[in-house]
Amino acid sequence: MCHQCVIENVKSNMLSRRSFFTGGIAAGAAAVAVAATPAPLFAQAAPSRAADLTHELFETFPTYFGAQQLFIEQKFNYKEHTFNLNEWRLSEHTGTHIDAPLHFTADGRSVAELPVEDLVAPLVVIDIRAKAAENADAQVTPDDIKAWTAANGDLPEGAIVAMLSGWGDHVATDKFRNVGADGKTMHFPGFHIEAVKQLLETSTKAIAVDTLSLDFGQSPDFVVHNTWLPAGRYGIEGVANLDKVPAKGATIVVGAPKVRGGSGGPARVFALV
């Protein structure tokens, strides 16, 4: 083929491809958009920093049931083997972690089955620190959601809604579990069932707390877990540093472990601000 013919052939192919992308794909995309517009993944286009929302996990990290849930055994060490390797044994629900729908259902989605698009979302932070400081049993209520929307506008589509109670400051102390005088009942903030019912009427993907449980500490029946997770949504517990991000405008990224059949799992969670 002559040199000029090659050039003309390339030009023709480029024009055909350009027509395809600007015509056929655009039309197809428009049809898909009409059929189902996905919720936005990002709260803003150009974040300037990342904020770590994950507690460092260690063997004696406080747990809901009180007993140790992470055990680390060194199998190889650098001095003898020229490399380090540890073996872990842990509960799925330890440290900053995810509650998948399977946690409170017979056949809900496992942590591995959570759609990746549900792990990136606009972050909403509802600050209840003032009332939590006065009452350890404080809960996020519909009034708190109303106060947030009055100050910030409607909840973003496809958001993850997080409770900032200030409880993350107590993670290294007994107050994180905050067991009462009866020696068994814990007292820490969580979501109120009426707030959860309200959020279920929205496109909210997940709820998150800076405490040990989506339910407040003295809940007798895990009503929030039993309402939110069976609806196909997921939760994040033990979130850190929510006071380091704005009430609105950040994007949360949830590094969920992709473990087959897992009802949850420790996660690396961060926010783009």
Coordinates of C-alpha atoms in Angstrom, one line a residue:
M1 CA 0.0 0.0 0.0
C2 CA 1.4 3.5 -0.9
H3 CA 2.4 5.9 1.8
Q4 CA -0.4 8.4 0.9
C5 CA -3.0 5.6 0.9
V6 CA -1.9 4.6 4.4
I7 CA -2.4 8.2 5.6
E8 CA -5.8 8.4 4.0
N9 CA -6.9 5.1 5.5
V10 CA -5.8 6.3 9.0
K11 CA -7.8 9.5 8.6
S12 CA -10.8 7.6 7.5
N13 CA -10.6 5.3 10.5
M14 CA -10.2 8.2 12.9
L15 CA -13.2 10.0 11.5
S16 CA -15.2 6.8 11.7
R17 CA -14.2 6.3 15.3
R18 CA -14.9 9.9 16.2
S19 CA -18.4 9.6 14.7
F20 CA -18.9 6.4 16.6
F21 CA -18.0 8.0 20.0
T22 CA -19.9 11.2 19.4
G23 CA -22.9 9.6 17.8
G24 CA -23.6 6.0 18.6
I25 CA -22.1 5.9 22.2
A26 CA -23.7 9.3 23.1
A27 CA -27.1 8.1 21.9
G28 CA -26.6 4.8 23.8
A29 CA -25.5 6.6 26.9
A30 CA -28.5 8.9 26.8
A31 CA -30.8 6.0 26.6
V32 CA -29.1 4.3 29.6
A33 CA -29.2 7.5 31.5
V34 CA -32.9 7.8 30.9
A35 CA -33.5 4.2 32.0
A36 CA -31.5 4.4 35.2
T37 CA -29.4 7.4 36.4
P38 CA -26.9 6.1 39.0
A39 CA -26.3 8.0 42.2
P40 CA -23.2 10.2 42.1
L41 CA -20.1 8.7 43.6
F42 CA -18.3 11.9 44.5
A43 CA -19.4 14.9 46.5
Q44 CA -16.9 17.2 44.8
A45 CA -14.7 17.0 41.7
A46 CA -11.3 18.1 43.1
P47 CA -10.4 17.1 46.6
S48 CA -7.3 18.7 48.2
R49 CA -6.6 16.2 50.9
A50 CA -7.4 12.8 52.3
A51 CA -8.5 12.1 55.9
D52 CA -8.0 8.7 57.5
L53 CA -11.3 7.5 59.1
T54 CA -9.8 4.3 60.4
H55 CA -8.6 3.4 63.9
E56 CA -5.3 1.5 64.1
L57 CA -6.2 -2.1 64.9
F58 CA -4.3 -3.9 67.7
E59 CA -4.9 -7.1 69.6
T60 CA -6.6 -5.5 72.6
F61 CA -8.8 -3.2 70.6
P62 CA -12.1 -2.8 72.5
T63 CA -14.9 -5.1 71.2
Y64 CA -18.6 -5.3 71.6
F65 CA -18.6 -8.5 73.6
G66 CA -15.5 -7.4 75.6
A67 CA -13.3 -10.4 74.8
Q68 CA -10.2 -10.2 72.6
Q69 CA -11.1 -10.6 68.9
L70 CA -7.7 -10.2 67.1
F71 CA -4.8 -12.6 67.7
I72 CA -1.4 -12.2 65.9
E73 CA 1.2 -14.9 65.7
Q74 CA 4.5 -14.4 64.0
K75 CA 5.4 -17.3 61.7
F76 CA 8.5 -15.9 60.1
N77 CA 10.9 -13.1 61.2
Y78 CA 13.5 -11.1 59.4
K79 CA 16.5 -12.1 61.6
E80 CA 16.0 -15.8 60.9
H81 CA 14.2 -15.9 57.6
T82 CA 15.0 -12.5 56.0
F83 CA 11.3 -11.7 55.9
N84 CA 8.4 -11.1 58.3
L85 CA 5.1 -12.9 58.1
N86 CA 2.3 -13.0 60.7
E87 CA -0.8 -15.1 60.9
W88 CA -4.0 -13.4 62.0
R89 CA -7.0 -14.8 63.7
L90 CA -9.8 -12.3 64.1
S91 CA -13.5 -11.7 64.3
E92 CA -15.1 -10.1 61.3
H93 CA -16.5 -7.3 63.5
T94 CA -13.3 -5.9 65.0
G95 CA -12.0 -2.3 64.9
T96 CA -13.2 0.0 62.1
H97 CA -15.3 -2.5 60.2
I98 CA -18.3 -3.2 57.9
D99 CA -21.6 -4.8 58.8
A100 CA -22.8 -6.4 55.6
P101 CA -26.5 -7.2 55.1
L102 CA -25.6 -10.9 55.7
H103 CA -24.7 -10.0 59.3
F104 CA -28.4 -9.8 60.3
T105 CA -30.1 -11.8 57.5
A106 CA -30.2 -15.4 56.4
D107 CA -29.2 -14.8 52.8
G108 CA -28.4 -11.1 52.4
R109 CA -25.3 -9.8 50.5
S110 CA -22.0 -10.7 52.0
V111 CA -19.2 -8.2 52.4
A112 CA -17.7 -9.5 49.1
E113 CA -20.9 -8.9 47.3
L114 CA -21.3 -5.2 48.1
P115 CA -21.2 -3.4 44.8
V116 CA -18.0 -1.4 44.4
E117 CA -20.0 1.7 43.5
D118 CA -21.6 1.5 47.0
L119 CA -18.2 1.8 48.6
V120 CA -17.6 5.4 47.3
A121 CA -20.1 8.0 48.2
P122 CA -20.8 11.6 49.3
L123 CA -20.3 11.7 53.1
V124 CA -22.8 13.3 55.4
V125 CA -21.6 13.9 59.0
I126 CA -24.3 14.5 61.6
D127 CA -22.7 16.0 64.7
I128 CA -24.4 15.0 68.0
R129 CA -21.4 15.6 70.2
A130 CA -23.1 18.2 72.4
K131 CA -26.0 15.9 73.5
A132 CA -23.7 12.8 73.7
A133 CA -21.5 14.7 76.1
E134 CA -24.5 15.1 78.4
N135 CA -26.1 11.7 77.7
A136 CA -24.1 8.6 76.8
D137 CA -27.3 7.0 75.5
A138 CA -27.9 9.8 72.9
Q139 CA -29.1 8.8 69.5
V140 CA -29.3 10.3 66.0
T141 CA -33.0 11.2 65.6
P142 CA -35.1 12.6 62.8
D143 CA -34.7 16.0 64.4
D144 CA -30.9 15.7 64.0
I145 CA -31.4 14.9 60.3
K146 CA -33.8 17.9 60.0
A147 CA -31.2 20.2 61.6
W148 CA -28.5 18.9 59.2
T149 CA -30.7 19.5 56.1
A150 CA -31.7 23.0 57.4
A151 CA -28.0 23.9 57.6
N152 CA -26.7 22.0 54.5
G153 CA -29.6 21.3 52.1
D154 CA -31.0 18.0 51.1
L155 CA -29.1 14.8 51.7
P156 CA -27.0 14.0 48.7
E157 CA -28.1 11.2 46.5
G158 CA -26.4 7.9 47.4
A159 CA -24.8 9.3 50.5
I160 CA -23.2 7.5 53.5
V161 CA -24.6 9.1 56.6
A162 CA -22.3 9.1 59.6
M163 CA -22.9 9.9 63.3
L164 CA -20.2 12.0 65.0
S165 CA -20.7 11.5 68.7
G166 CA -17.1 12.1 69.8
W167 CA -16.9 8.5 71.1
G168 CA -13.8 7.9 69.0
D169 CA -11.8 9.9 71.5
H170 CA -12.4 7.2 74.1
V171 CA -11.2 4.2 72.0
A172 CA -8.1 3.6 74.2
T173 CA -10.1 3.7 77.5
D174 CA -12.9 1.8 79.2
K175 CA -15.3 4.5 78.3
F176 CA -15.5 3.3 74.7
R177 CA -17.5 0.3 75.9
N178 CA -18.8 2.3 78.9
V179 CA -20.3 -0.6 80.9
G180 CA -22.8 0.6 83.5
A181 CA -23.2 -0.2 87.2
D182 CA -24.9 -3.5 86.5
G183 CA -21.6 -4.8 85.0
K184 CA -23.1 -5.7 81.6
T185 CA -25.1 -2.9 80.0
M186 CA -23.1 -0.6 77.8
H187 CA -23.9 3.1 77.3
F188 CA -22.8 4.8 74.0
P189 CA -24.6 6.6 71.2
G190 CA -26.1 5.2 68.1
F191 CA -28.9 5.7 65.5
H192 CA -32.5 5.9 66.6
I193 CA -34.9 3.5 64.7
E194 CA -37.0 6.4 63.5
A195 CA -34.0 8.1 61.9
V196 CA -33.2 4.8 60.2
K197 CA -36.7 4.5 58.9
Q198 CA -36.4 8.0 57.5
L199 CA -33.1 7.2 55.8
L200 CA -34.6 4.1 54.3
E201 CA -36.9 6.3 52.3
T202 CA -33.8 7.9 50.7
S203 CA -31.0 6.6 48.5
T204 CA -28.6 6.5 51.5
K205 CA -26.2 3.6 50.9
A206 CA -24.9 3.1 54.4
I207 CA -24.9 4.5 57.9
A208 CA -21.7 4.9 60.0
V209 CA -20.9 5.4 63.6
D210 CA -17.9 6.2 65.7
T211 CA -19.0 3.7 68.4
L212 CA -19.1 -0.1 68.7
S213 CA -22.6 -0.5 67.2
L214 CA -25.1 1.1 64.9
D215 CA -27.6 0.6 67.8
F216 CA -27.0 2.6 70.9
G217 CA -25.2 0.7 73.7
Q218 CA -28.2 -0.3 75.8
S219 CA -30.3 -1.5 72.9
P220 CA -32.1 -4.7 74.0
D221 CA -33.0 -5.9 70.5
F222 CA -30.6 -4.5 67.8
V223 CA -33.6 -2.9 66.2
V224 CA -31.4 -0.7 63.9
H225 CA -29.4 -3.7 62.7
N226 CA -32.5 -5.7 62.2
T227 CA -34.1 -2.9 60.2
W228 CA -31.2 -1.4 58.2
L229 CA -29.3 -4.5 57.1
P230 CA -32.2 -6.6 55.9
A231 CA -33.1 -3.7 53.6
G232 CA -29.9 -4.4 51.7
R233 CA -28.0 -1.5 53.1
Y234 CA -24.8 -1.8 55.0
G235 CA -23.2 -0.2 58.1
I236 CA -19.7 0.9 59.2
E237 CA -18.8 0.8 62.9
G238 CA -15.8 2.2 64.8
V239 CA -15.2 5.1 62.4
A240 CA -12.4 7.5 63.4
N241 CA -11.7 11.2 62.9
L242 CA -15.1 12.3 61.7
D243 CA -14.3 15.6 63.4
K244 CA -11.6 16.1 60.8
V245 CA -14.0 16.3 57.9
P246 CA -16.8 18.7 57.0
A247 CA -20.5 18.1 57.6
K248 CA -21.0 18.1 53.8
G249 CA -18.7 18.0 50.8
A250 CA -16.4 15.1 51.4
T251 CA -16.3 11.8 49.6
I252 CA -16.0 8.6 51.6
V253 CA -14.1 5.6 50.3
V254 CA -14.7 2.3 52.1
G255 CA -12.0 -0.3 51.6
A256 CA -14.2 -3.4 52.1
P257 CA -12.5 -6.8 52.4
K258 CA -13.6 -9.0 49.5
V259 CA -14.0 -12.2 51.6
R260 CA -16.5 -14.8 50.2
G261 CA -19.4 -15.3 52.6
G262 CA -18.2 -12.7 55.0
S263 CA -20.8 -11.0 57.2
G264 CA -18.4 -8.0 57.6
G265 CA -14.8 -7.3 58.0
P266 CA -12.2 -4.7 59.1
A267 CA -11.9 -1.9 56.6
R268 CA -9.6 0.9 55.7
V269 CA -11.9 3.9 55.4
F270 CA -10.9 7.4 54.3
A271 CA -12.4 10.6 53.0
L272 CA -11.4 12.9 50.1
V273 CA -12.0 16.5 51.2

